[in-house]
XYZ file of C-alpha atoms in Angstrom:
684
model
C -70.666 -43.512 -32.720
C -70.147 -42.668 -29.065
C -69.034 -39.183 -27.998
C -65.607 -40.332 -26.846
C -64.729 -41.825 -30.255
C -66.108 -38.772 -32.012
C -64.019 -36.438 -29.859
C -60.940 -38.539 -30.587
C -61.544 -38.193 -34.317
C -62.032 -34.462 -34.019
C -58.809 -34.059 -32.050
C -57.035 -36.337 -34.500
C -57.998 -34.185 -37.469
C -57.147 -30.946 -35.714
C -53.816 -32.460 -34.737
C -53.024 -33.405 -38.333
C -53.729 -29.847 -39.445
C -51.464 -28.388 -36.778
C -48.659 -30.879 -37.343
C -48.668 -30.978 -41.125
C -50.035 -27.714 -42.486
C -48.814 -25.007 -40.132
C -46.563 -22.426 -41.839
C -47.570 -23.847 -45.226
C -51.263 -22.921 -45.341
C -53.380 -20.301 -43.643
C -55.764 -21.835 -41.105
C -58.756 -20.967 -43.293
C -57.193 -23.048 -46.106
C -56.582 -26.171 -44.009
C -59.844 -27.594 -45.312
C -58.395 -27.697 -48.861
C -56.130 -30.508 -47.691
C -57.815 -32.087 -44.681
C -61.214 -32.743 -46.255
C -60.042 -34.494 -49.433
C -57.431 -36.536 -47.543
C -60.144 -37.500 -45.074
C -62.307 -38.853 -47.889
C -59.410 -40.465 -49.778
C -58.312 -42.314 -46.627
C -61.929 -43.400 -46.091
C -61.949 -44.962 -49.563
C -58.518 -46.447 -48.910
C -59.530 -47.997 -45.584
C -62.587 -49.598 -47.159
C -60.516 -51.103 -49.992
C -57.522 -52.255 -47.929
C -58.817 -55.722 -46.983
C -59.208 -56.714 -50.645
C -56.175 -54.915 -52.086
C -54.088 -58.049 -52.707
C -57.003 -59.846 -54.340
C -57.608 -56.848 -56.584
C -53.928 -56.763 -57.642
C -53.970 -60.470 -58.549
C -57.189 -60.050 -60.508
C -55.766 -57.008 -62.280
C -52.787 -59.054 -63.482
C -55.051 -61.813 -64.747
C -57.490 -59.457 -66.464
C -54.648 -57.544 -68.103
C -53.131 -60.762 -69.477
C -56.572 -61.687 -70.796
C -56.684 -58.411 -72.707
C -59.485 -56.847 -70.686
C -59.190 -53.067 -71.025
C -62.154 -51.786 -69.000
C -61.077 -52.935 -65.553
C -63.132 -50.749 -63.213
C -66.302 -52.821 -63.049
C -64.493 -56.175 -62.935
C -62.074 -55.113 -60.189
C -64.796 -53.389 -58.158
C -66.562 -56.726 -58.100
C -63.408 -58.331 -56.700
C -63.112 -55.552 -54.125
C -66.783 -56.147 -53.261
C -67.370 -52.398 -53.481
C -68.977 -49.960 -55.887
C -65.521 -48.495 -56.597
C -61.913 -49.627 -56.755
C -58.310 -48.455 -56.933
C -56.238 -50.056 -59.718
C -52.860 -48.673 -58.625
C -50.306 -50.974 -57.019
C -50.307 -48.972 -53.800
C -52.341 -48.292 -50.731
C -51.785 -45.192 -48.607
C -50.018 -47.392 -46.057
C -47.547 -48.442 -48.760
C -46.836 -44.812 -49.598
C -45.984 -43.767 -46.051
C -42.664 -45.631 -46.352
C -41.439 -43.506 -49.272
C -38.459 -41.372 -48.258
C -37.734 -39.747 -51.604
C -40.105 -36.809 -52.109
C -40.081 -36.963 -55.891
C -40.876 -40.698 -55.861
C -43.595 -40.142 -53.267
C -45.146 -37.374 -55.367
C -45.080 -39.589 -58.478
C -46.555 -42.589 -56.659
C -49.245 -40.516 -54.918
C -50.385 -39.094 -58.249
C -50.419 -42.648 -59.675
C -52.401 -43.752 -56.612
C -55.023 -41.019 -57.147
C -55.202 -41.820 -60.868
C -55.799 -45.456 -59.983
C -59.262 -44.829 -58.562
C -62.212 -45.815 -60.675
C -64.057 -43.104 -62.598
C -66.828 -42.735 -60.013
C -64.194 -41.713 -57.448
C -62.382 -39.426 -59.882
C -65.491 -37.262 -60.011
C -65.254 -36.835 -56.246
C -61.497 -36.215 -56.101
C -61.780 -33.590 -58.819
C -64.350 -31.632 -56.827
C -61.860 -31.333 -53.983
C -59.144 -29.999 -56.338
C -56.513 -31.835 -54.290
C -54.218 -32.361 -57.310
C -53.664 -28.589 -57.380
C -51.980 -28.850 -53.963
C -49.640 -31.801 -54.520
C -46.672 -29.742 -55.736
C -46.879 -27.412 -52.729
C -47.172 -30.269 -50.252
C -44.249 -32.072 -51.854
C -42.017 -29.009 -52.029
C -42.642 -28.312 -48.349
C -41.926 -31.954 -47.435
C -45.433 -32.386 -45.976
C -47.005 -34.971 -48.272
C -45.374 -37.992 -46.606
C -46.096 -36.659 -43.104
C -49.719 -36.087 -44.055
C -50.138 -39.647 -45.388
C -48.437 -41.105 -42.325
C -50.844 -39.278 -40.033
C -53.930 -40.420 -41.924
C -53.025 -44.113 -41.855
C -52.553 -44.096 -38.066
C -53.939 -47.517 -36.929
C -55.501 -45.915 -33.850
C -58.056 -44.169 -36.071
C -60.736 -45.852 -38.177
C -62.230 -43.895 -41.075
C -63.866 -46.952 -42.625
C -67.568 -47.749 -42.599
C -66.697 -51.063 -40.917
C -65.478 -51.449 -37.342
C -61.959 -52.569 -36.498
C -62.233 -55.800 -34.514
C -60.138 -57.407 -31.784
C -58.940 -60.990 -32.177
C -61.984 -62.193 -30.211
C -64.357 -60.442 -32.599
C -65.241 -57.592 -30.279
C -65.203 -54.026 -31.567
C -61.865 -52.342 -31.102
C -62.654 -49.125 -32.984
C -66.146 -48.129 -34.092
C -67.080 -47.663 -37.728
C -67.528 -44.155 -39.056
C -71.119 -43.796 -40.262
C -72.240 -41.159 -42.748
C -73.931 -38.705 -40.430
C -71.028 -38.759 -37.989
C -68.762 -38.119 -40.953
C -70.978 -35.191 -41.950
C -70.991 -33.851 -38.401
C -67.223 -34.154 -38.240
C -66.885 -32.494 -41.632
C -68.965 -29.515 -40.509
C -67.168 -29.329 -37.170
C -63.769 -29.269 -38.880
C -64.896 -26.407 -41.130
C -66.253 -24.552 -38.103
C -63.028 -24.992 -36.122
C -60.824 -23.813 -38.982
C -63.077 -20.863 -39.748
C -63.308 -19.709 -36.136
C -59.606 -19.003 -36.356
C -60.177 -16.671 -39.298
C -63.602 -15.228 -38.385
C -65.243 -16.900 -41.369
C -68.834 -17.939 -40.644
C -69.940 -20.269 -43.433
C -69.780 -23.454 -41.346
C -73.214 -25.014 -41.171
C -74.476 -23.583 -44.441
C -75.259 -27.004 -45.781
C -75.609 -29.052 -42.648
C -78.520 -29.952 -40.391
C -77.755 -31.192 -36.864
C -78.477 -34.847 -36.172
C -81.269 -34.099 -33.679
C -83.215 -32.071 -36.235
C -82.575 -34.631 -38.993
C -83.993 -37.324 -36.716
C -87.126 -35.235 -36.110
C -87.524 -34.557 -39.829
C -87.289 -38.294 -40.554
C -89.820 -39.047 -37.815
C -92.278 -36.531 -39.311
C -91.759 -37.975 -42.783
C -92.275 -41.650 -42.026
C -93.963 -42.318 -38.670
C -97.358 -40.792 -39.654
C -97.580 -43.184 -42.627
C -95.815 -46.219 -41.201
C -98.948 -48.345 -41.403
C -99.255 -47.482 -45.117
C -95.728 -48.530 -46.058
C -95.812 -51.431 -48.503
C -93.207 -53.887 -49.763
C -92.326 -51.770 -52.734
C -89.841 -49.150 -53.971
C -89.709 -45.643 -52.540
C -87.715 -42.648 -53.722
C -86.274 -40.092 -51.282
C -85.060 -36.735 -52.575
C -83.163 -33.764 -51.156
C -82.623 -30.798 -53.486
C -80.146 -29.201 -51.059
C -78.515 -32.380 -49.864
C -75.231 -31.068 -48.464
C -73.201 -34.008 -47.199
C -76.174 -36.342 -47.695
C -77.025 -36.868 -44.017
C -80.736 -36.213 -44.535
C -80.913 -38.908 -47.203
C -78.938 -41.414 -45.139
C -81.007 -40.981 -41.994
C -84.218 -41.069 -44.063
C -83.083 -44.337 -45.615
C -82.384 -45.821 -42.179
C -85.705 -44.668 -40.711
C -88.018 -45.988 -43.409
C -86.238 -49.337 -43.556
C -86.492 -49.700 -39.764
C -90.223 -48.867 -39.771
C -90.826 -51.222 -42.691
C -89.132 -54.102 -40.847
C -91.285 -53.432 -37.809
C -94.349 -53.622 -40.089
C -93.136 -56.852 -41.636
C -92.487 -55.169 -44.978
C -89.403 -55.192 -47.188
C -88.798 -51.972 -49.022
C -86.338 -50.911 -51.708
C -85.121 -47.351 -51.250
C -83.505 -45.135 -53.876
C -81.833 -41.867 -52.837
C -81.579 -38.731 -54.963
C -79.851 -35.486 -54.118
C -78.478 -32.303 -55.622
C -75.813 -29.999 -54.188
C -73.987 -26.976 -55.610
C -70.975 -26.771 -53.270
C -67.944 -28.777 -54.365
C -66.838 -30.167 -50.997
C -70.254 -31.127 -49.665
C -71.245 -32.664 -52.986
C -68.067 -34.746 -52.905
C -68.748 -35.916 -49.335
C -72.315 -36.935 -50.195
C -71.302 -38.833 -53.298
C -68.404 -40.495 -51.492
C -70.790 -41.777 -48.829
C -72.973 -43.485 -51.401
C -69.943 -45.276 -52.836
C -68.655 -46.330 -49.411
C -72.096 -47.745 -48.601
C -71.785 -49.883 -51.736
C -74.387 -47.872 -53.599
C -72.652 -47.364 -56.907
C -75.805 -46.574 -58.847
C -77.102 -44.390 -56.034
C -73.926 -42.287 -56.148
C -74.866 -41.334 -59.728
C -78.096 -39.922 -58.296
C -76.167 -37.384 -56.232
C -75.747 -34.633 -58.788
C -73.912 -31.370 -58.893
C -75.448 -27.982 -59.700
C -78.024 -25.467 -58.547
C -81.448 -26.978 -57.993
C -82.989 -23.578 -58.790
C -81.493 -22.928 -62.218
C -80.191 -26.373 -63.186
C -82.663 -28.973 -61.947
C -81.030 -32.348 -62.479
C -84.300 -34.181 -61.787
C -86.659 -32.202 -63.986
C -90.117 -33.760 -64.347
C -89.285 -36.569 -61.891
C -91.434 -37.402 -58.870
C -90.544 -38.634 -55.400
C -92.308 -40.243 -52.461
C -90.448 -38.366 -49.748
C -88.642 -35.036 -49.934
C -86.563 -33.946 -46.964
C -84.616 -30.724 -47.120
C -82.954 -27.837 -45.307
C -82.500 -25.298 -48.112
C -80.377 -22.173 -47.767
C -82.192 -19.055 -46.595
C -81.185 -15.435 -46.594
C -78.761 -16.096 -49.453
C -79.075 -14.100 -52.715
C -79.691 -16.185 -55.807
C -78.687 -13.678 -58.496
C -76.212 -16.216 -59.927
C -79.180 -18.379 -60.914
C -80.536 -15.564 -63.060
C -77.192 -15.479 -64.864
C -77.305 -19.256 -65.271
C -80.714 -18.892 -66.905
C -79.319 -16.170 -69.120
C -81.767 -13.527 -67.907
C -81.438 -10.258 -66.061
C -84.567 -10.016 -63.926
C -86.614 -12.504 -61.950
C -89.721 -11.337 -63.862
C -88.268 -13.068 -66.923
C -88.282 -16.531 -65.288
C -90.508 -18.988 -67.131
C -89.631 -22.246 -65.299
C -92.849 -24.234 -64.830
C -91.904 -25.079 -61.245
C -92.154 -21.421 -60.301
C -94.615 -19.978 -62.840
C -97.779 -22.076 -62.827
C -101.321 -21.956 -64.176
C -103.550 -21.265 -61.185
C -106.630 -19.217 -60.313
C -107.302 -18.525 -64.012
C -103.838 -17.012 -64.278
C -101.445 -18.870 -66.630
C -98.520 -16.854 -65.196
C -99.184 -17.241 -61.492
C -95.798 -16.476 -59.906
C -94.359 -18.317 -56.896
C -91.043 -16.453 -57.073
C -89.744 -14.818 -53.878
C -87.410 -11.877 -53.406
C -83.984 -12.215 -55.025
C -82.362 -12.216 -51.571
C -83.898 -15.460 -50.275
C -84.257 -18.728 -52.219
C -85.836 -21.027 -49.633
C -89.376 -20.838 -51.035
C -88.064 -21.755 -54.476
C -86.880 -25.038 -53.007
C -90.344 -25.598 -51.530
C -91.985 -24.866 -54.880
C -89.489 -27.215 -56.544
C -90.450 -30.026 -54.156
C -94.173 -29.427 -54.647
C -93.670 -29.751 -58.404
C -92.231 -33.231 -57.811
C -95.099 -34.657 -55.751
C -96.650 -37.944 -56.828
C -100.401 -37.878 -57.415
C -101.212 -41.409 -58.582
C -100.090 -43.455 -55.559
C -101.994 -44.169 -52.327
C -99.282 -42.563 -50.244
C -98.728 -39.581 -52.542
C -95.736 -37.518 -51.459
C -94.561 -36.104 -48.158
C -92.330 -33.028 -47.848
C -90.539 -32.008 -44.677
C -88.586 -28.786 -45.111
C -86.749 -26.404 -42.784
C -87.504 -22.669 -43.144
C -86.922 -19.520 -41.200
C -89.793 -17.283 -40.139
C -89.929 -15.198 -43.303
C -91.627 -18.005 -45.233
C -94.613 -17.624 -42.907
C -95.375 -13.990 -43.651
C -93.035 -12.247 -46.072
C -94.495 -10.640 -49.191
C -97.745 -8.771 -49.711
C -100.834 -10.370 -51.218
C -100.211 -11.256 -54.848
C -96.431 -11.552 -54.398
C -94.564 -14.793 -55.027
C -94.226 -15.879 -51.366
C -97.868 -15.102 -50.599
C -98.968 -16.856 -53.791
C -97.028 -19.981 -52.807
C -98.600 -19.993 -49.350
C -102.009 -19.497 -50.962
C -101.436 -22.387 -53.333
C -100.276 -24.638 -50.486
C -103.276 -23.874 -48.266
C -105.937 -23.779 -50.983
C -104.683 -27.077 -52.394
C -104.769 -28.470 -48.854
C -101.137 -29.551 -48.930
C -100.005 -28.386 -45.485
C -100.445 -30.834 -42.632
C -98.452 -28.979 -39.990
C -95.891 -26.292 -39.265
C -93.669 -26.822 -36.232
C -91.725 -24.052 -34.512
C -88.444 -25.416 -33.160
C -86.107 -23.730 -30.652
C -83.689 -20.957 -31.517
C -79.958 -21.661 -31.615
C -80.426 -25.150 -33.040
C -78.134 -24.640 -36.024
C -74.383 -24.090 -36.273
C -74.489 -20.872 -38.238
C -77.617 -19.065 -37.059
C -79.467 -18.427 -33.839
C -82.765 -17.404 -35.432
C -85.991 -19.309 -35.012
C -86.778 -21.983 -37.579
C -89.832 -23.977 -38.603
C -90.518 -27.400 -40.095
C -93.132 -27.396 -42.839
C -94.915 -30.728 -43.228
C -96.689 -31.114 -46.579
C -98.544 -33.967 -48.214
C -101.010 -34.339 -51.067
C -102.685 -37.368 -49.445
C -104.008 -36.185 -46.085
C -105.849 -38.410 -43.655
C -109.564 -37.704 -43.593
C -109.429 -35.996 -40.181
C -106.739 -33.574 -41.375
C -108.431 -32.498 -44.599
C -108.987 -28.756 -44.766
C -106.984 -28.179 -41.592
C -103.493 -27.171 -40.506
C -101.824 -28.033 -37.201
C -99.429 -25.563 -35.579
C -97.033 -26.944 -32.974
C -94.959 -24.728 -30.724
C -91.881 -26.771 -29.775
C -89.696 -23.742 -29.015
C -89.363 -24.714 -25.359
C -88.313 -28.291 -26.086
C -84.555 -28.032 -25.835
C -81.646 -29.243 -23.744
C -78.510 -27.079 -23.354
C -75.272 -28.416 -24.774
C -72.245 -28.725 -22.544
C -70.292 -26.748 -25.118
C -71.620 -24.541 -27.899
C -71.006 -25.614 -31.486
C -70.912 -22.284 -33.290
C -74.363 -20.756 -32.709
C -75.824 -24.112 -31.703
C -76.173 -24.143 -27.908
C -78.977 -26.646 -27.433
C -80.449 -29.842 -28.822
C -83.736 -31.720 -28.966
C -83.363 -34.959 -27.068
C -85.065 -38.155 -28.153
C -87.764 -37.669 -25.496
C -88.430 -34.182 -26.796
C -88.713 -35.442 -30.348
C -91.089 -38.111 -29.122
C -93.136 -35.352 -27.458
C -93.373 -33.498 -30.780
C -94.546 -36.656 -32.512
C -97.042 -37.302 -29.740
C -98.517 -33.834 -30.280
C -98.513 -34.308 -34.024
C -100.266 -37.665 -33.938
C -102.830 -36.491 -31.357
C -103.807 -33.729 -33.810
C -106.930 -31.931 -32.537
C -106.761 -33.737 -29.202
C -103.191 -32.601 -28.444
C -102.293 -30.347 -25.529
C -103.505 -26.905 -26.589
C -100.592 -25.222 -24.847
C -98.337 -26.593 -27.574
C -100.648 -27.489 -30.455
C -103.543 -25.754 -32.193
C -105.557 -26.783 -35.245
C -107.111 -24.313 -37.670
C -108.970 -24.435 -40.971
C -106.854 -23.495 -43.992
C -108.873 -20.306 -44.469
C -107.768 -19.017 -41.048
C -104.566 -17.757 -42.624
C -106.132 -16.184 -45.736
C -107.237 -12.620 -46.292
C -108.394 -10.182 -48.935
C -106.097 -7.230 -49.394
C -108.324 -4.347 -50.547
C -107.963 -0.636 -51.202
C -109.869 1.726 -48.947
C -110.382 5.052 -50.686
C -111.501 8.465 -49.514
C -112.721 11.235 -51.810
C -110.446 13.888 -53.208
C -111.420 17.358 -51.968
C -109.686 20.319 -53.579
C -109.704 24.032 -52.747
C -108.857 26.410 -55.596
C -106.804 29.531 -54.858
C -105.477 31.635 -57.760
C -103.004 33.557 -55.605
C -100.075 35.741 -56.665
C -97.599 33.104 -55.507
C -99.375 30.353 -57.440
C -99.547 32.499 -60.588
C -95.839 33.285 -60.337
C -94.991 29.580 -59.995
C -97.236 28.761 -62.955
C -95.577 31.442 -65.104
C -92.063 30.192 -64.308
C -92.748 26.509 -64.832
C -95.793 25.889 -67.065
C -94.483 27.887 -70.063
C -98.014 28.810 -71.160
C -97.989 32.653 -71.371
C -101.327 32.825 -73.139
C -103.130 30.942 -70.365
C -101.161 32.856 -67.730
C -102.311 36.182 -69.105
C -105.910 34.934 -69.158
C -105.739 33.805 -65.513
C -104.119 37.081 -64.401
C -106.866 39.063 -66.096
C -109.910 36.964 -65.208
C -109.189 34.704 -62.209
C -106.589 36.438 -60.027
C -107.447 36.082 -56.287
C -110.303 33.708 -57.101
C -110.986 31.110 -54.345
C -113.357 28.192 -54.495
C -114.096 25.084 -52.457
C -115.844 23.470 -55.429
C -113.227 22.323 -57.911
C -115.689 20.911 -60.438
C -117.755 24.134 -60.465
C -114.633 26.232 -60.893
C -113.347 24.096 -63.764
C -116.734 24.175 -65.491
C -116.892 27.965 -65.395
C -113.225 28.283 -66.402
C -113.703 26.037 -69.419
C -116.598 28.174 -70.667
C -114.805 31.474 -70.081
C -111.625 30.367 -71.887
C -113.649 29.286 -74.890
C -115.432 32.642 -74.955
C -112.032 34.301 -74.891
C -110.935 32.222 -77.892
C -108.558 29.977 -75.958
C -108.374 26.222 -76.333
C -109.363 24.246 -73.268
C -107.069 21.252 -72.996
C -106.412 18.450 -70.546
C -102.946 19.881 -70.051
C -104.398 23.196 -68.846
C -106.865 21.448 -66.556
C -103.973 19.491 -65.034
C -102.034 22.710 -64.606
C -104.905 24.171 -62.576
C -104.705 21.123 -60.283
C -100.945 21.313 -59.978
C -100.454 25.018 -59.346
C -103.727 26.367 -57.963
C -105.267 23.659 -55.732
C -104.646 22.174 -52.306
C -106.464 19.382 -50.537
C -108.973 20.595 -47.994
C -111.258 18.345 -45.971
C -113.885 21.108 -45.983
C -113.953 21.381 -49.780
C -116.433 19.691 -52.083
C -115.775 16.192 -53.445
C -114.060 16.100 -56.856
C -115.908 14.155 -59.547
C -114.454 12.676 -62.732
C -115.970 13.120 -66.207
C -118.354 10.235 -65.549
C -119.596 11.740 -62.342
C -117.763 9.266 -60.102
C -115.977 10.378 -56.966
C -112.240 10.704 -57.464
C -110.116 9.045 -54.752
C -107.398 10.977 -52.935
C -104.204 9.014 -53.547
C -102.661 10.455 -50.373
C -105.519 9.098 -48.272
C -105.633 5.681 -49.936
C -105.071 2.830 -47.508
C -105.116 -0.952 -47.634
C -106.920 -3.304 -45.300
C -106.585 -7.040 -44.742
C -110.010 -8.627 -44.520
C -109.868 -12.171 -43.099
C -111.423 -14.737 -45.422
C -113.478 -15.982 -42.477
C -114.784 -12.501 -41.552
C -118.559 -12.634 -41.117
C -120.096 -10.817 -44.073
C -116.876 -10.782 -46.082
C -115.502 -7.547 -47.473
C -118.848 -5.759 -47.244
C -119.345 -6.773 -43.629
C -115.803 -5.707 -42.755
C -116.370 -2.292 -44.345
C -119.634 -1.689 -42.556
C -118.245 -2.726 -39.178
C -114.589 -1.739 -39.213
C -114.268 1.204 -41.590
C -117.447 3.192 -42.166
C -118.173 3.978 -38.463
C -114.831 5.806 -38.315
C -114.557 7.285 -41.808
C -118.005 7.980 -43.228
C -116.954 9.109 -46.694
C -114.675 6.102 -47.351
C -115.396 3.299 -49.782
C -113.752 -0.006 -50.658
C -112.619 -0.713 -54.204
C -113.694 -4.346 -54.404
C -112.043 -4.693 -57.814
C -108.716 -4.223 -56.045
C -109.197 -7.286 -53.833
C -106.250 -9.706 -53.913
C -106.131 -12.908 -51.885
C -103.097 -13.420 -49.664
C -101.989 -15.868 -46.994
C -99.719 -15.421 -43.981
C -99.528 -16.681 -40.428
C -97.929 -15.765 -37.146
C -97.040 -18.192 -34.391
C -96.906 -15.313 -31.909
C -100.571 -14.552 -32.579
C -101.641 -18.033 -31.565
C -99.076 -18.967 -28.897
C -98.328 -15.608 -27.241
C -98.192 -15.898 -23.485
C -98.470 -12.462 -21.813
C -96.232 -11.791 -18.849
C -98.224 -12.180 -15.674
C -98.260 -8.864 -13.816
C -97.390 -8.923 -10.134
C -100.102 -8.352 -7.591
C -100.214 -4.764 -6.305
C -99.973 -5.895 -2.673
C -96.663 -7.647 -3.452
C -95.261 -4.518 -5.071
C -96.282 -2.364 -2.066
C -94.734 -4.856 0.323
C -91.419 -4.710 -1.609
C -91.433 -0.905 -1.524
C -92.020 -0.877 2.241
C -89.221 -3.404 2.768
C -86.842 -1.167 0.821
C -87.912 1.837 2.889
C -87.227 -0.039 6.121
C -83.835 -1.266 4.951
C -82.796 2.282 4.101
C -84.249 3.866 7.240
C -81.724 6.342 8.700
C -79.463 6.047 5.631
C -79.988 9.667 4.615
C -79.265 10.883 8.148
C -76.003 8.934 8.303
C -74.904 10.350 4.958
C -75.404 14.004 5.935
C -74.212 13.513 9.500
C -77.473 14.314 11.159
C -77.583 17.853 9.658
C -80.638 18.927 7.757
């Protein structure tokens, strides 16, 4: 759809809201009416050409005693859905009596087939009919939506000569318009949820390119399944469907595509499902399912060829814990997120409770096909936290480790900031597959596309730029060139480049003993051991020692000679009340003669997996020369993975030449020559 037609639609919808809903609804609630009416009129416009034929068939079928009319009448309508009522919206606009209009409009809504009822119910429009009728706005609203100058159908309106009078409304334009309407209404009330479920067309196109172009020569005349576990209005699925079919035609192949999606927001779910029906995909609409992909996976144990997704990030997912009936994320047992890996049957991939995006990635990985030549391809949008958040052994790090060690990641692409409607932060496209080309095995490609953007004439929320087709082609050129791509924008590394051992570096505990008056007083007031206090006052007062083990050994013997029990509690009391750390004191040894570590001096180091000599080599080169008494606890080693685009693509600011700086200073001096004298009038 061209920009002019799109702008007309946007103005049309905004105009309806202003004309029909002002003084009845708050601006933030306009969507409750506009969005369902938008979809209902879309259904209505698609069904209009066959309405008379449907009514005749209904009469015949009823006389024949056929009770289940939906399927039969949908066939007459040549759609995957139908409306069995005697009215169209155009018929209803002529009603002048409000009560009759209300009655007929309810009958009209009830006339839709069951697959449309599911959609209408998600919009909750029936809850608003009384209010609209009482305020005399229902008829005005219907009249506006059937304006012949606007086409909400998926088919163009034609002139008498067959030329296009008004363009058809395709799914992604509908989704864009939907998101734009929400954004406009919310701007008036400072609500910022527009864009939560929507990915701009330019990014969707790039995602589809990355999914299908690299394997276009492997596409066969067969059936492929495309899945989006955070499908929003369904635009990702629709564009993916278009892309693979286009590439297949160019390869001389004929493919059958099945679309699957899940969404947990009422309005966006309804839009996505409505689109499938309007496209004539009745069965496909049943594959758009409602609920949380995290806690209520509607496609459990199923596998897909392509998975395209822009999951929510930075959004708490505590409600999913409640849906599972558990209180803590440690209680999750879902096999998508708790797997058997690295000899650990409870290897957790679960991220922090405040950010669910990596759960969606783990969900997609669990649905990869392993028995086909093509395997599965995943293209998923993430923010930067998925690259580095979480220490080694945590869920996010474990997921990255699994991805890289299983050689699933083909590429990660950094895209420009301010590309999305609701956030200006930087985002990344993860490209995963379990069937890599030979040249890509064991390697990951990083592409920095952050500079590939074109400013928009007018900002759309936080979105102030776009990736043009040429820019998307440039990204694909870099991707396909792989290790021969321009190194300014693309770099290739082995999987192990991003891995590390996280290890403890310990230093010995050194304690000085000082049985001072102050320490004895504190011991008396807090330890509640008068017998031991009296012994220390008599035998050890003012004793100082830099050898804790020697002092304890002598003390143990002397207490026994005095008839006192020597207990672990009393030894701990000596540590607590009568010792301080002192770097000049002797090393403290445990009962086995091993050096005790000082917990206050314990540190952690990240040892790159590719470090020459491994952990031992790292210790000898990077630790011991600076801290001679340190040692590494190799039993503490945990493998982690993280990566930083800045590390590999950082471009330092070029410092100016000194001669240029001096020249500027001299120019300033000359331009201000005599200025001081003029200010003070020649007096010094």
